Amino acid sequence: MAIGTGANSIAEMPDSVSTLTGKKVNNYFDGLTVCKKHKMIFMIIMVAYFFEQITNWNFGFIAPSLIKSWGLTMADIGRISFVYFMAMTFGGLLGGVISDSIGRRKTFLGSIFLFSVASILNGFANNVLTFTIFRALTGFGVFCLMVTSQAYFSEMAPAECRGKWQSLSAAVGFTAAPIIGGLCSLIIPLSPQAWRYILVLGGLGLVPFVVGLKYLQESPRWLVAEGKVDLAEKVVWEVSGVPVSLKNVPLPSGKKENLLGRITGMFSWKYLKRTLVILAFVLLTTPATFVVTNWTTTLLNQRGLDVAESLRVSFILMIGVPVGLYISSFIADKGGRKIPMVILCALASVLAVMFGKVSGFWPISLIGFLLIAAIMAFAFISYSYIAESYPTSLRNTAVGIHNSVGRFATAAFQLVIPVIFAQYKFVGIYSIVAIMILVPAGILAIWGARTGGKSLEEIS
């Protein structure tokens, strides 16, 4: 007999372990070894991250060429970015709600399909309006995937190494940043329309979509929350090879909440402090992060570097993305998660001030490399931190709301960046970035909870 979980069918557990006798009492994957099938799931997420990041980072590199090709202004680029981040806002919010309703796996795969197809269509756009619409659809899919993957990863990985594997997966997936930077520096100068090829590359995200249809399993925690305990046990057994009993794991109390109930739960007395701390963190650090990652090529070009030189600098900076994530894998599970976040934020603030003031190809490249490494390290640790801070019944809705709030703040900030640059130039923008990173780090240091190394049920 085979039992379906929405992925490939799962074989029935052997009769010898089909009852409680012979099963290991276990809290999902906590305490179990990460095995081959676990790593296969992580690998699919890595590849999905890779193409998601190809589509996320590419606009920052092609924007100077788009300005020349279509005669756009900095304000036009700001408006396209505004629409993109607004779409990300809705993608994060609805992605969290949808995945809490229909499951992590379906939402994850649907997100890959959407941003891949939208990116291909973006490459064939022949005017600003069409480009902006397809760019918005790309943004919706990109962030729907990111929000869903945060909860999915947190629920599928053992507590003992949750942060490590999430950061390692991101480090591999986010090699897309320097790769897309290198490709842009080689391809974009070839012709005025060569930027289109960069956008079409995002369509290769259909590869992990197809593979994921076969190998991804639904989150057993989500299944338990849906009352499907037997099916959840079979997923754990299929992935880990260990027959377990989930009959006595903590279950969501009361009836299944609707969207309003989940939002109210975030602001209940039990979760109010952590919700406010996280909101302050994402409201300020998210727009600051995207100034560095998405605007640097354009700002360097406006500062006086030509397109080719600004692309070369940006390529070097993008190497800092996987490096920062790789470094974070060694520290993400330490200090209750919040201590490394605070330290990395403080370091990023100092580097942002330095980046705004240095000149010359190599000083800009070196400081920018370190800045992006520090930013990506704390940003991705924060993804685990947010997902861990809520129970299964609220988790992905909470993750979606927090991240959507950050993207909404980022969208609004896109319209302000050209104004700040006109008034205060390069140094002014990066001084503001430093403040926007340092202030929430202080809030987190004083009032933030510790989550690293604990089971999700213990935290909630």
XYZ file of C-alpha atoms in Angstrom:
460
model
C 0.000 0.000 0.000
C 1.243 3.541 -0.732
C 0.158 6.702 0.987
C 0.370 10.022 -0.888
C 1.558 13.241 0.679
C 1.202 15.393 -2.376
C 4.710 14.368 -3.472
C 5.827 10.945 -4.590
C 3.888 8.251 -2.773
C 5.312 7.020 0.496
C 5.548 3.319 1.111
C 3.686 1.923 4.089
C 5.901 1.477 7.160
C 6.794 -2.146 7.891
C 4.300 -4.065 10.025
C 6.961 -4.471 12.709
C 6.846 -0.743 13.387
C 3.287 0.068 12.374
C 2.169 0.328 15.987
C 3.562 2.342 18.850
C 5.632 -0.666 19.928
C 8.957 -0.515 18.129
C 8.678 3.160 17.259
C 11.027 5.772 18.603
C 9.244 8.528 20.489
C 10.498 11.603 18.689
C 9.832 15.300 18.203
C 9.757 15.200 14.404
C 13.340 15.289 13.039
C 14.901 16.648 16.246
C 17.665 14.365 17.493
C 17.858 12.452 14.203
C 20.795 12.342 11.804
C 20.573 14.308 8.561
C 20.563 11.531 5.974
C 20.562 11.174 2.186
C 16.875 11.952 1.592
C 17.079 14.911 3.945
C 20.013 16.250 1.936
C 18.053 15.723 -1.288
C 15.322 18.032 0.039
C 17.941 20.585 1.051
C 19.543 20.320 -2.398
C 16.248 21.076 -4.159
C 15.837 24.122 -1.937
C 19.415 25.191 -2.757
C 18.779 25.024 -6.498
C 15.445 26.811 -6.110
C 17.247 29.520 -4.116
C 19.820 29.780 -6.911
C 17.334 30.608 -9.666
C 15.177 32.667 -7.324
C 18.221 34.797 -6.598
C 19.125 34.994 -10.289
C 15.768 36.692 -10.851
C 16.013 38.772 -7.688
C 19.476 40.242 -8.269
C 19.436 40.662 -12.044
C 17.603 44.002 -12.144
C 20.289 45.717 -10.082
C 22.808 44.785 -12.763
C 20.725 45.518 -15.855
C 19.285 48.841 -14.624
C 22.122 51.020 -16.033
C 21.701 49.334 -19.440
C 17.937 49.748 -19.247
C 18.443 53.459 -18.591
C 20.522 53.741 -21.768
C 18.428 51.375 -23.880
C 15.032 52.946 -23.131
C 16.101 56.434 -22.085
C 14.944 55.993 -18.485
C 15.804 58.133 -15.466
C 16.778 57.264 -11.895
C 13.175 58.048 -10.928
C 11.916 55.499 -13.500
C 14.193 52.845 -12.016
C 12.890 53.772 -8.563
C 9.290 53.292 -9.713
C 10.011 49.873 -11.257
C 11.735 48.837 -8.027
C 8.800 50.194 -6.003
C 6.322 48.025 -7.928
C 8.639 45.009 -7.615
C 8.904 45.321 -3.850
C 5.191 45.955 -3.475
C 4.590 42.708 -5.372
C 7.079 41.012 -3.042
C 5.081 42.383 -0.124
C 1.908 40.701 -1.366
C 3.834 37.564 -2.344
C 5.186 37.226 1.167
C 1.884 37.938 2.852
C -0.253 35.698 0.639
C 2.459 33.043 0.404
C 2.487 32.684 4.170
C -1.297 32.518 4.359
C -1.580 30.062 1.460
C 1.112 27.723 2.780
C -0.542 27.642 6.206
C -3.758 26.668 4.412
C -2.729 24.216 1.661
C 0.749 23.177 2.796
C 4.381 24.179 2.392
C 5.154 21.891 -0.559
C 2.415 23.055 -2.932
C 3.070 26.712 -2.217
C 6.838 26.283 -2.617
C 6.502 24.590 -6.008
C 3.858 27.015 -7.250
C 6.131 29.923 -6.392
C 9.013 28.467 -8.423
C 6.751 28.016 -11.439
C 5.438 31.587 -11.239
C 8.745 33.462 -10.973
C 10.390 31.254 -13.635
C 7.704 31.872 -16.262
C 7.403 35.575 -15.357
C 11.169 36.048 -15.700
C 11.128 34.574 -19.209
C 8.271 36.872 -20.216
C 10.161 39.808 -18.686
C 13.002 39.191 -21.116
C 10.624 39.705 -24.058
C 9.022 42.913 -22.768
C 9.108 45.759 -25.301
C 7.992 48.702 -23.161
C 8.250 49.932 -19.565
C 4.654 49.061 -18.649
C 4.932 45.430 -19.812
C 8.348 45.133 -18.196
C 6.994 46.446 -14.895
C 4.023 44.035 -14.903
C 6.157 40.949 -15.505
C 8.736 42.214 -13.023
C 5.946 42.483 -10.447
C 4.862 38.876 -11.088
C 8.481 37.817 -10.696
C 8.687 39.623 -7.369
C 5.464 38.001 -6.139
C 6.789 34.518 -6.920
C 10.293 35.185 -5.601
C 9.169 36.276 -2.184
C 6.337 33.788 -1.927
C 9.027 31.114 -2.301
C 11.393 32.750 0.184
C 8.757 33.072 2.899
C 7.460 29.537 2.380
C 10.955 28.055 2.371
C 11.779 29.647 5.729
C 8.976 27.821 7.519
C 9.477 24.655 5.452
C 13.188 24.483 6.239
C 12.650 25.194 9.937
C 10.090 22.392 10.142
C 12.107 19.809 8.182
C 15.569 20.262 9.732
C 16.657 18.892 13.149
C 16.797 21.530 15.908
C 20.469 20.766 16.585
C 21.619 21.933 13.145
C 18.682 23.932 11.787
C 20.596 27.190 11.376
C 23.672 25.450 9.976
C 21.816 23.685 7.174
C 19.670 26.675 6.320
C 22.741 28.888 5.987
C 24.679 26.249 4.042
C 21.783 25.790 1.633
C 21.554 29.527 1.173
C 25.330 29.824 0.725
C 25.170 27.380 -2.188
C 21.967 28.803 -3.630
C 23.105 32.382 -3.299
C 26.226 31.779 -5.379
C 23.757 33.077 -7.964
C 24.722 36.604 -6.889
C 28.367 36.558 -8.054
C 27.481 34.295 -10.984
C 24.818 36.678 -12.268
C 27.255 39.528 -11.622
C 29.943 37.809 -13.676
C 27.524 36.943 -16.477
C 26.228 40.504 -16.583
C 29.748 41.925 -16.789
C 30.408 39.636 -19.768
C 27.044 39.674 -21.581
C 25.529 43.138 -21.077
C 28.365 45.073 -22.822
C 27.886 42.909 -25.956
C 24.862 44.835 -27.258
C 22.219 47.367 -26.136
C 19.620 44.558 -25.861
C 21.846 41.906 -24.246
C 20.207 42.514 -20.869
C 17.256 40.443 -22.125
C 19.318 37.242 -22.011
C 19.957 37.786 -18.309
C 16.232 37.871 -17.573
C 15.489 34.743 -19.606
C 18.047 32.825 -17.506
C 15.631 33.013 -14.576
C 13.363 30.618 -16.455
C 15.737 27.769 -15.617
C 14.016 27.730 -12.240
C 11.651 25.265 -13.925
C 14.379 22.627 -13.364
C 14.008 22.454 -9.531
C 10.246 22.732 -10.028
C 10.177 19.495 -12.024
C 12.560 17.699 -9.638
C 10.629 18.958 -6.621
C 7.384 17.507 -7.975
C 8.905 14.065 -7.459
C 11.091 14.369 -4.363
C 9.748 17.073 -2.030
C 7.647 15.871 0.915
C 5.095 17.852 2.884
C 6.127 19.202 6.288
C 5.157 16.673 8.994
C 4.526 19.533 11.423
C 1.968 21.005 9.022
C 0.401 17.563 8.627
C 0.098 17.171 12.407
C -1.462 20.631 12.630
C -4.009 19.373 10.072
C -4.739 16.306 12.211
C -2.878 13.921 9.858
C -0.572 12.389 12.480
C -0.212 8.971 10.812
C 0.769 10.605 7.531
C 3.272 12.845 9.325
C 4.907 9.782 10.908
C 5.242 8.202 7.491
C 6.936 11.324 6.105
C 9.501 11.296 8.936
C 10.094 7.595 8.363
C 10.457 8.023 4.586
C 12.935 10.905 4.940
C 14.974 9.722 7.929
C 14.562 5.948 7.840
C 13.575 6.042 11.519
C 10.070 4.898 12.553
C 8.757 7.429 15.059
C 5.684 8.138 17.114
C 4.215 11.634 16.908
C 1.106 10.699 18.904
C 2.226 12.709 21.934
C 3.847 15.760 20.335
C 2.284 19.097 21.336
C -0.755 19.748 19.150
C -2.214 23.139 18.233
C -4.788 24.032 20.866
C -8.379 24.801 19.949
C -9.858 24.994 16.499
C -7.867 25.781 13.396
C -7.524 29.550 13.132
C -8.517 31.608 10.117
C -6.334 34.452 8.839
C -7.699 36.978 11.333
C -7.161 34.510 14.167
C -3.537 33.913 13.131
C -2.839 37.646 12.919
C -4.478 38.195 16.310
C -2.363 35.364 17.679
C 0.821 37.157 16.627
C -0.214 40.123 18.766
C -1.516 38.118 21.715
C 0.150 38.802 25.039
C 2.292 35.657 24.710
C 3.881 36.725 21.407
C 3.537 40.522 21.550
C 7.093 41.368 22.625
C 8.787 39.107 20.084
C 6.420 40.393 17.352
C 7.287 44.036 18.093
C 11.035 43.312 18.249
C 10.951 41.481 14.918
C 8.810 44.178 13.296
C 11.324 46.864 14.327
C 14.133 44.717 12.950
C 12.583 44.055 9.528
C 11.184 47.583 9.097
C 14.662 49.100 9.212
C 17.164 46.433 8.173
C 15.283 45.185 5.086
C 15.276 48.506 3.156
C 18.875 49.132 4.238
C 19.914 45.700 2.971
C 18.356 46.227 -0.441
C 20.076 49.574 -0.906
C 23.376 47.710 -0.737
C 22.377 44.674 -2.766
C 20.129 46.190 -5.468
C 21.179 49.816 -5.881
C 24.966 49.727 -5.622
C 25.626 49.155 -9.344
C 23.359 52.047 -10.341
C 24.670 54.354 -7.598
C 28.282 53.631 -8.536
C 27.417 54.418 -12.146
C 25.822 57.707 -11.102
C 28.849 58.413 -8.922
C 31.048 58.466 -12.010
C 32.050 54.874 -12.778
C 31.107 53.762 -16.287
C 28.755 50.804 -16.780
C 31.537 48.277 -17.369
C 33.537 49.377 -14.309
C 30.502 49.505 -12.006
C 29.591 45.994 -13.159
C 33.102 44.746 -12.335
C 32.938 46.256 -8.863
C 29.484 44.802 -8.305
C 30.686 41.358 -9.396
C 33.381 41.436 -6.709
C 30.836 42.631 -4.150
C 28.470 39.790 -5.030
C 31.096 37.203 -4.096
C 30.469 38.422 -0.556
C 26.906 37.001 -0.674
C 27.741 33.255 -0.524
C 30.829 33.980 1.602
C 28.688 35.739 4.207
C 26.145 32.922 4.195
C 28.868 30.282 4.487
C 30.367 32.095 7.479
C 26.932 32.378 9.065
C 26.535 28.580 8.933
C 29.255 28.295 11.598
C 27.697 30.812 13.989
C 23.953 30.719 13.254
C 23.185 28.189 16.005
C 25.290 29.945 18.647
C 24.323 32.629 21.159
C 20.634 31.801 20.981
C 20.638 33.115 17.391
C 20.315 36.773 18.435
C 23.924 37.315 19.608
C 25.557 36.681 16.190
C 22.811 38.795 14.581
C 23.613 41.757 16.828
C 27.378 41.458 16.284
C 27.011 41.203 12.509
C 24.649 44.201 12.421
C 27.157 46.322 14.352
C 29.930 45.275 11.941
C 27.741 46.039 8.899
C 26.973 49.524 10.265
C 30.653 50.405 10.541
C 31.374 49.024 7.066
C 28.450 50.968 5.541
C 29.909 54.262 6.802
C 33.333 53.308 5.407
C 31.826 52.249 2.056
C 30.177 55.623 1.607
C 33.486 57.432 2.066
C 36.132 55.344 0.295
C 37.177 55.894 -3.306
C 39.167 53.925 -5.845
C 38.356 50.594 -7.475
C 39.969 48.265 -4.928
C 39.013 50.104 -1.692
C 35.382 50.249 -2.890
C 35.513 46.577 -3.877
C 37.081 45.374 -0.597
C 34.850 47.338 1.796
C 31.775 46.569 -0.310
C 32.626 42.854 -0.285
C 32.880 42.816 3.521
C 29.701 44.896 3.865
C 27.598 42.557 1.745
C 29.061 39.490 3.511
C 28.060 40.887 6.922
C 24.606 41.935 5.696
C 23.791 38.577 4.116
C 25.020 36.731 7.207
C 22.746 38.566 9.635
C 19.843 38.686 7.163
C 19.723 34.946 6.680
C 20.150 34.157 10.358
C 17.163 36.439 10.908
C 15.095 34.260 8.549
C 15.579 31.306 10.900
C 14.987 33.548 13.911
C 11.626 34.791 12.629
C 10.369 31.334 11.629
C 11.366 29.846 14.989
C 9.558 32.491 17.027
C 6.010 31.213 16.403
C 4.089 27.920 16.667
C 3.225 25.847 13.592
C -0.346 27.172 13.422
C 0.944 30.749 13.096
C 4.410 30.246 11.655
C 4.151 30.901 7.961
C 1.496 33.590 8.307
C 3.785 35.349 10.813
C 6.829 34.881 8.573
C 4.861 36.240 5.629
C 3.578 39.266 7.527
C 6.977 40.194 8.977
C 8.761 39.827 5.676
C 5.986 41.618 3.808
C 6.236 44.542 6.208
C 9.964 44.660 5.457
C 9.324 44.568 1.710
C 6.650 47.255 1.981
C 9.127 49.507 3.788
C 11.670 48.657 1.084
C 9.182 49.519 -1.668
C 8.514 52.925 -0.147
C 12.241 53.526 0.279
C 12.829 52.964 -3.460
C 11.097 56.269 -4.204
C 13.239 58.081 -1.638
C 16.668 56.829 -2.712
C 16.987 59.063 -5.832
C 15.989 62.071 -3.684
C 18.540 61.247 -0.979
C 21.222 60.684 -3.607
C 20.498 64.030 -5.265
C 20.750 65.833 -1.925
C 23.415 63.918 0.036
C 25.162 61.834 -2.630
C 26.787 58.460 -2.075
C 28.077 59.102 1.447
C 24.655 60.254 2.667
C 22.854 57.138 1.479
C 25.273 54.738 3.145
C 25.350 56.742 6.392
C 21.571 56.340 6.554
C 22.004 52.627 5.833
C 24.363 52.352 8.822
C 21.800 53.938 11.170
C 18.980 51.750 9.848
C 20.988 48.617 10.667
C 22.373 49.691 14.046
C 19.152 50.886 15.729
C 17.175 47.595 15.397
C 20.290 45.654 16.441
C 20.162 47.531 19.749
C 16.454 46.703 20.161
C 17.160 43.046 19.440
C 20.065 42.961 21.898
C 17.928 44.311 24.751
C 14.519 42.706 24.181
C 15.040 39.867 21.682
C 14.440 36.242 22.699
C 16.925 33.399 22.210
C 15.771 30.678 19.809
C 18.844 28.831 18.485
C 19.339 25.169 19.405
C 15.839 24.687 20.850
C 12.986 22.613 19.440
C 10.271 24.666 17.779
C 7.737 23.409 20.318
C 9.939 24.479 23.230
C 10.327 28.004 21.770
C 6.612 28.449 21.106
